[in-house]
XYZ file of C-alpha atoms in Angstrom:
368
model
C 0.000 0.000 0.000
C 2.872 2.343 0.765
C 4.333 1.733 -2.729
C 1.001 2.373 -4.435
C 0.447 5.423 -2.310
C 3.856 6.753 -3.258
C 3.184 6.081 -6.942
C -0.197 7.777 -6.779
C 1.371 10.747 -5.011
C 4.119 10.970 -7.660
C 1.511 10.701 -10.402
C -0.611 13.436 -8.881
C 2.452 15.647 -8.469
C 3.451 15.086 -12.075
C -0.046 15.946 -13.284
C -0.051 19.082 -11.163
C 3.378 20.102 -12.475
C 2.241 19.476 -16.026
C -0.883 21.548 -15.500
C 1.035 24.474 -14.017
C 4.152 24.356 -16.257
C 4.353 27.117 -18.855
C 3.438 26.231 -22.424
C 6.699 25.381 -24.249
C 5.400 27.146 -27.352
C 4.265 30.657 -28.168
C 1.063 31.437 -30.032
C -0.044 34.246 -32.335
C -1.455 36.077 -29.341
C 2.006 36.327 -27.800
C 3.434 38.312 -30.721
C 3.302 41.802 -29.225
C 4.015 40.607 -25.677
C 7.511 39.222 -26.340
C 10.669 41.360 -26.622
C 12.056 41.054 -30.160
C 14.984 42.463 -32.142
C 15.049 42.965 -35.900
C 18.781 42.849 -36.594
C 18.585 44.005 -40.200
C 16.517 47.022 -41.264
C 17.304 50.155 -43.284
C 15.997 53.479 -41.988
C 16.799 55.885 -44.827
C 14.319 58.564 -43.850
C 13.628 60.098 -40.438
C 10.221 58.522 -39.999
C 8.532 58.328 -36.565
C 6.109 55.730 -37.956
C 8.899 53.141 -37.959
C 9.536 53.629 -34.258
C 5.816 53.724 -33.510
C 5.064 50.378 -35.165
C 8.177 48.874 -33.542
C 6.981 49.966 -30.099
C 3.501 48.610 -30.729
C 4.798 45.258 -31.970
C 7.476 44.852 -29.292
C 10.467 45.264 -31.619
C 13.874 46.811 -31.144
C 15.752 47.656 -34.341
C 19.220 47.661 -35.849
C 19.250 50.205 -38.690
C 22.074 49.405 -41.083
C 23.912 51.933 -43.243
C 25.118 50.430 -46.506
C 27.168 51.553 -49.511
C 24.318 50.918 -51.971
C 23.753 53.237 -54.951
C 19.944 52.984 -54.745
C 20.041 54.316 -51.158
C 20.716 57.919 -50.086
C 24.386 58.965 -49.839
C 26.260 57.548 -46.862
C 26.450 60.846 -44.911
C 22.669 61.206 -45.158
C 22.112 57.601 -44.053
C 24.341 58.260 -41.059
C 22.459 61.443 -40.105
C 19.115 59.667 -40.315
C 20.340 56.736 -38.206
C 21.734 59.038 -35.530
C 18.535 61.119 -35.459
C 16.359 58.005 -35.161
C 18.552 56.696 -32.370
C 18.363 60.036 -30.564
C 14.561 59.897 -30.811
C 14.469 56.529 -29.022
C 17.902 55.222 -27.968
C 16.383 52.217 -26.231
C 14.444 51.165 -29.329
C 16.869 51.736 -32.213
C 20.567 51.019 -32.650
C 22.522 51.458 -35.862
C 25.403 49.939 -37.799
C 27.828 52.087 -39.732
C 29.674 51.272 -42.953
C 32.595 52.620 -44.954
C 33.172 53.685 -48.523
C 35.389 51.745 -50.904
C 36.460 54.972 -52.577
C 40.243 55.134 -52.636
C 40.689 51.525 -51.541
C 44.300 50.452 -51.930
C 45.681 53.991 -51.910
C 47.944 55.325 -49.144
C 46.033 56.286 -46.026
C 42.810 54.379 -46.855
C 43.097 52.091 -43.825
C 43.756 54.947 -41.416
C 40.922 57.075 -42.841
C 38.513 54.157 -42.631
C 39.436 53.358 -39.041
C 38.927 57.005 -38.050
C 35.508 57.027 -39.728
C 34.489 53.827 -37.930
C 35.662 55.133 -34.557
C 33.783 58.377 -35.116
C 30.578 56.454 -35.887
C 31.032 54.216 -32.830
C 31.494 57.320 -30.689
C 28.109 58.467 -32.017
C 26.451 55.174 -31.121
C 27.163 52.633 -33.877
C 27.255 49.043 -32.554
C 28.506 47.277 -35.711
C 29.978 47.797 -39.181
C 28.420 46.583 -42.435
C 30.105 45.680 -45.724
C 28.051 45.085 -48.839
C 28.122 42.837 -51.895
C 29.857 45.559 -53.928
C 32.992 43.976 -52.479
C 33.475 41.032 -54.813
C 30.826 42.052 -57.329
C 31.515 45.719 -58.181
C 34.324 47.460 -56.281
C 37.745 47.908 -57.892
C 41.001 49.199 -56.507
C 42.978 52.155 -57.852
C 44.510 49.909 -60.534
C 41.083 48.783 -61.776
C 41.353 45.305 -60.251
C 38.270 43.692 -58.664
C 38.417 43.640 -54.874
C 37.305 40.562 -52.927
C 36.543 40.319 -49.225
C 39.644 38.230 -48.502
C 41.936 40.936 -49.873
C 44.746 41.391 -47.286
C 44.415 45.168 -47.652
C 41.358 44.905 -45.404
C 43.427 43.344 -42.606
C 44.242 46.600 -40.812
C 40.570 47.556 -40.545
C 39.560 44.045 -39.476
C 42.277 43.921 -36.815
C 40.901 47.174 -35.432
C 37.373 45.713 -35.280
C 38.708 42.633 -33.495
C 40.613 44.731 -30.993
C 37.580 46.883 -30.232
C 35.189 43.895 -30.318
C 33.034 45.548 -32.961
C 30.905 43.071 -34.953
C 31.090 43.018 -38.741
C 27.937 42.377 -40.787
C 28.934 40.948 -44.159
C 26.753 40.701 -47.260
C 28.704 38.649 -49.761
C 27.369 37.402 -53.054
C 23.676 36.955 -53.680
C 21.088 34.208 -53.377
C 22.069 31.231 -55.509
C 19.025 32.099 -57.624
C 21.096 35.005 -58.972
C 23.053 32.561 -61.124
C 19.975 30.745 -62.460
C 17.629 31.531 -65.374
C 14.509 33.402 -64.258
C 12.279 30.378 -64.830
C 14.492 28.210 -62.580
C 14.540 30.544 -59.577
C 12.896 29.166 -56.471
C 11.198 32.356 -55.225
C 9.170 35.096 -56.866
C 10.829 37.882 -54.842
C 14.255 36.913 -56.188
C 12.831 36.747 -59.698
C 11.375 40.267 -59.410
C 14.524 41.731 -57.854
C 16.995 40.398 -60.388
C 14.745 41.194 -63.310
C 14.767 44.815 -62.109
C 18.500 44.830 -61.258
C 20.223 43.264 -64.266
C 23.568 44.662 -63.145
C 23.424 42.284 -60.172
C 21.877 39.361 -62.069
C 24.915 37.167 -62.571
C 23.225 34.760 -64.965
C 23.453 37.602 -67.492
C 27.147 38.147 -66.717
C 29.069 34.879 -67.104
C 32.279 36.894 -67.246
C 31.767 37.855 -63.589
C 32.864 35.783 -60.567
C 30.813 32.670 -59.939
C 28.698 32.054 -56.858
C 31.227 29.436 -55.754
C 34.146 31.864 -56.127
C 32.432 34.505 -53.983
C 31.558 31.997 -51.267
C 35.126 30.678 -51.265
C 36.508 34.221 -50.807
C 34.074 34.790 -47.942
C 35.101 31.510 -46.302
C 38.794 32.363 -46.590
C 38.054 35.704 -44.942
C 36.213 34.148 -41.993
C 38.910 31.505 -41.568
C 41.643 34.172 -41.488
C 39.845 36.201 -38.794
C 38.670 33.679 -36.157
C 38.443 36.377 -33.450
C 36.134 38.594 -35.499
C 32.469 38.733 -34.497
C 31.055 37.854 -37.913
C 27.403 38.113 -39.002
C 26.710 36.546 -42.390
C 23.838 38.700 -43.628
C 21.012 37.071 -45.574
C 21.808 33.591 -44.238
C 25.396 34.050 -45.477
C 24.029 33.609 -49.031
C 23.498 29.921 -48.228
C 19.738 30.382 -48.104
C 19.143 27.554 -50.570
C 20.202 24.781 -48.149
C 20.031 24.612 -44.362
C 22.492 21.707 -44.605
C 25.070 23.922 -46.333
C 24.437 26.674 -43.801
C 24.896 24.190 -40.949
C 28.228 23.105 -42.430
C 29.325 26.766 -42.609
C 28.428 27.349 -38.957
C 30.248 24.164 -37.963
C 33.419 25.297 -39.755
C 33.427 28.809 -38.308
C 32.431 28.973 -34.631
C 32.787 32.785 -34.568
C 30.068 33.211 -37.211
C 26.419 34.144 -36.805
C 23.865 34.555 -39.592
C 20.746 36.665 -39.974
C 17.536 35.756 -41.796
C 17.017 39.080 -43.574
C 15.026 38.828 -46.830
C 15.462 35.056 -46.955
C 12.396 33.759 -45.127
C 10.765 32.626 -48.362
C 13.870 30.579 -49.189
C 13.481 28.809 -45.852
C 9.791 28.277 -46.489
C 10.523 26.763 -49.901
C 12.702 24.204 -48.125
C 10.287 23.519 -45.290
C 7.405 22.841 -47.694
C 9.470 19.888 -48.866
C 10.930 18.881 -45.490
C 9.626 20.797 -42.491
C 11.522 18.698 -39.941
C 14.859 19.373 -41.619
C 14.380 23.147 -41.368
C 12.956 22.944 -37.865
C 15.836 20.777 -36.663
C 18.309 23.292 -38.082
C 16.859 26.074 -35.928
C 16.817 23.905 -32.818
C 20.436 22.786 -33.294
C 21.798 26.221 -34.211
C 19.546 28.278 -31.954
C 22.547 30.218 -30.590
C 23.813 31.209 -34.058
C 20.809 32.804 -35.764
C 19.593 36.412 -35.641
C 16.118 37.418 -36.711
C 16.134 40.104 -39.414
C 13.926 41.283 -42.261
C 15.718 43.824 -44.517
C 12.689 46.121 -44.161
C 13.599 49.385 -45.880
C 12.078 52.779 -45.141
C 13.280 55.101 -47.906
C 12.154 58.446 -49.311
C 9.320 58.040 -51.846
C 10.707 57.477 -55.330
C 8.247 56.810 -58.172
C 11.164 55.652 -60.338
C 12.497 53.183 -57.777
C 13.111 49.679 -58.984
C 11.932 46.488 -57.306
C 13.294 45.929 -53.827
C 13.657 42.701 -51.888
C 11.493 42.993 -49.756
C 9.437 45.276 -52.002
C 9.008 48.951 -51.211
C 5.559 50.166 -50.160
C 3.675 53.428 -49.735
C 2.455 52.277 -46.295
C 5.681 51.289 -44.618
C 4.318 50.886 -41.084
C 1.605 48.529 -42.271
C 4.136 46.528 -44.321
C 6.492 46.218 -41.353
C 3.678 44.953 -39.153
C 2.598 42.444 -41.831
C 6.113 41.077 -42.362
C 6.823 40.770 -38.638
C 3.530 39.013 -37.909
C 3.874 36.597 -40.838
C 7.406 35.681 -39.780
C 6.278 35.143 -36.186
C 3.477 32.878 -37.413
C 6.008 30.816 -39.398
C 8.736 30.574 -36.753
C 6.773 30.503 -33.482
C 3.528 28.671 -34.299
C 2.400 25.556 -36.186
C -0.078 27.573 -38.231
C 0.093 27.594 -41.998
C -0.001 30.577 -44.334
C 0.013 31.257 -48.033
C 3.449 32.403 -49.216
C 3.113 34.183 -52.535
C 6.884 34.172 -53.075
C 6.843 30.385 -53.436
C 3.220 29.992 -54.595
C 2.541 27.486 -51.825
C 1.219 27.106 -48.293
C 3.887 26.800 -45.610
C 3.228 25.318 -42.177
C 4.788 27.027 -39.184
C 7.890 25.561 -37.545
C 6.416 25.783 -34.017
C 9.819 26.362 -32.432
C 10.121 26.068 -28.638
C 9.930 29.257 -26.610
C 13.577 29.009 -25.605
C 14.617 28.888 -29.265
C 12.364 31.790 -30.227
C 13.700 33.871 -27.338
C 17.259 33.395 -28.585
C 16.590 34.022 -32.275
C 14.438 37.072 -31.611
C 16.269 38.612 -28.666
C 19.046 36.978 -26.661
C 21.445 36.301 -29.542
C 21.303 39.905 -30.716
C 21.842 41.281 -27.217
C 24.914 39.104 -26.813
C 26.334 39.662 -30.307
C 25.841 43.418 -30.707
C 26.654 44.179 -27.083
C 30.275 43.049 -27.465
C 31.784 46.487 -27.907
C 29.897 48.190 -25.096
């Protein structure tokens, strides 16, 4: 009787613990109650609506300056980022960048380091380099510059010493090297159709996808102490297995999800468990990000990825909620970019908390 009594007591205790334990999953109703960080947005206009929708939806933001010809000039991007941060320093942080103008000429390294230090003094928490390195930029002798060029070493050593993270956009989605009718997502198809200068399928004389990824890998290998964020899933968005192998090779690397959610959804439609297992295994290495871009109205602007909109606040809210539904819940949704329904990954709360918040606080707080 004592044994049965003990078993019954243990059973009752277990049932009580189960009834009172917190749900290991979030639901749609938790969206605006959970602290979240979008680690990849572009605030190119001083727009209080961006901060307002972020506050309402529980988001903190990293606004990234980038050397991109379709964006405002770099000094204007910097002024906007600093003004937005001043308006709500708890809600918005920013990442600076540097120009490739004069690369390889005497004094470039020293000038670039001074510019970075000046931006950090004004609040920058990271530095961003763009795909123009490897795909566009040339040195003073007209030679293409790749990210593993040793002439970057002085700047990178300075970032390592100051523990300043580097956000690196290298290459493009693998779709960029495919014919339009073989691309896996509609957003990539629209972007590269509108940006033929970046559509490498039309430029076989340019470096291959494999060559750009190899240069990026050599760079990461040469700088193991650098806090490295591979933007846009490190351009390995087409395969979570390839991305896992990259993260295994380079323990100092993180990746963000910006503008690549549809590529993940295309994979999970075919094998949901494979994508879900990736997030669970690499939960400490992934940063949530969107690439949401708030720019001055431009009726001549070409397709963006994500697309531009006249109602930016509403678009931000839509993107954030759809991503939450996919990552945090089991609920399905229609994904126009892949012309299919995608079921949610239903990731555990602990995983969601890291991807949406804890990883970013750890990674971007290094230099402070």
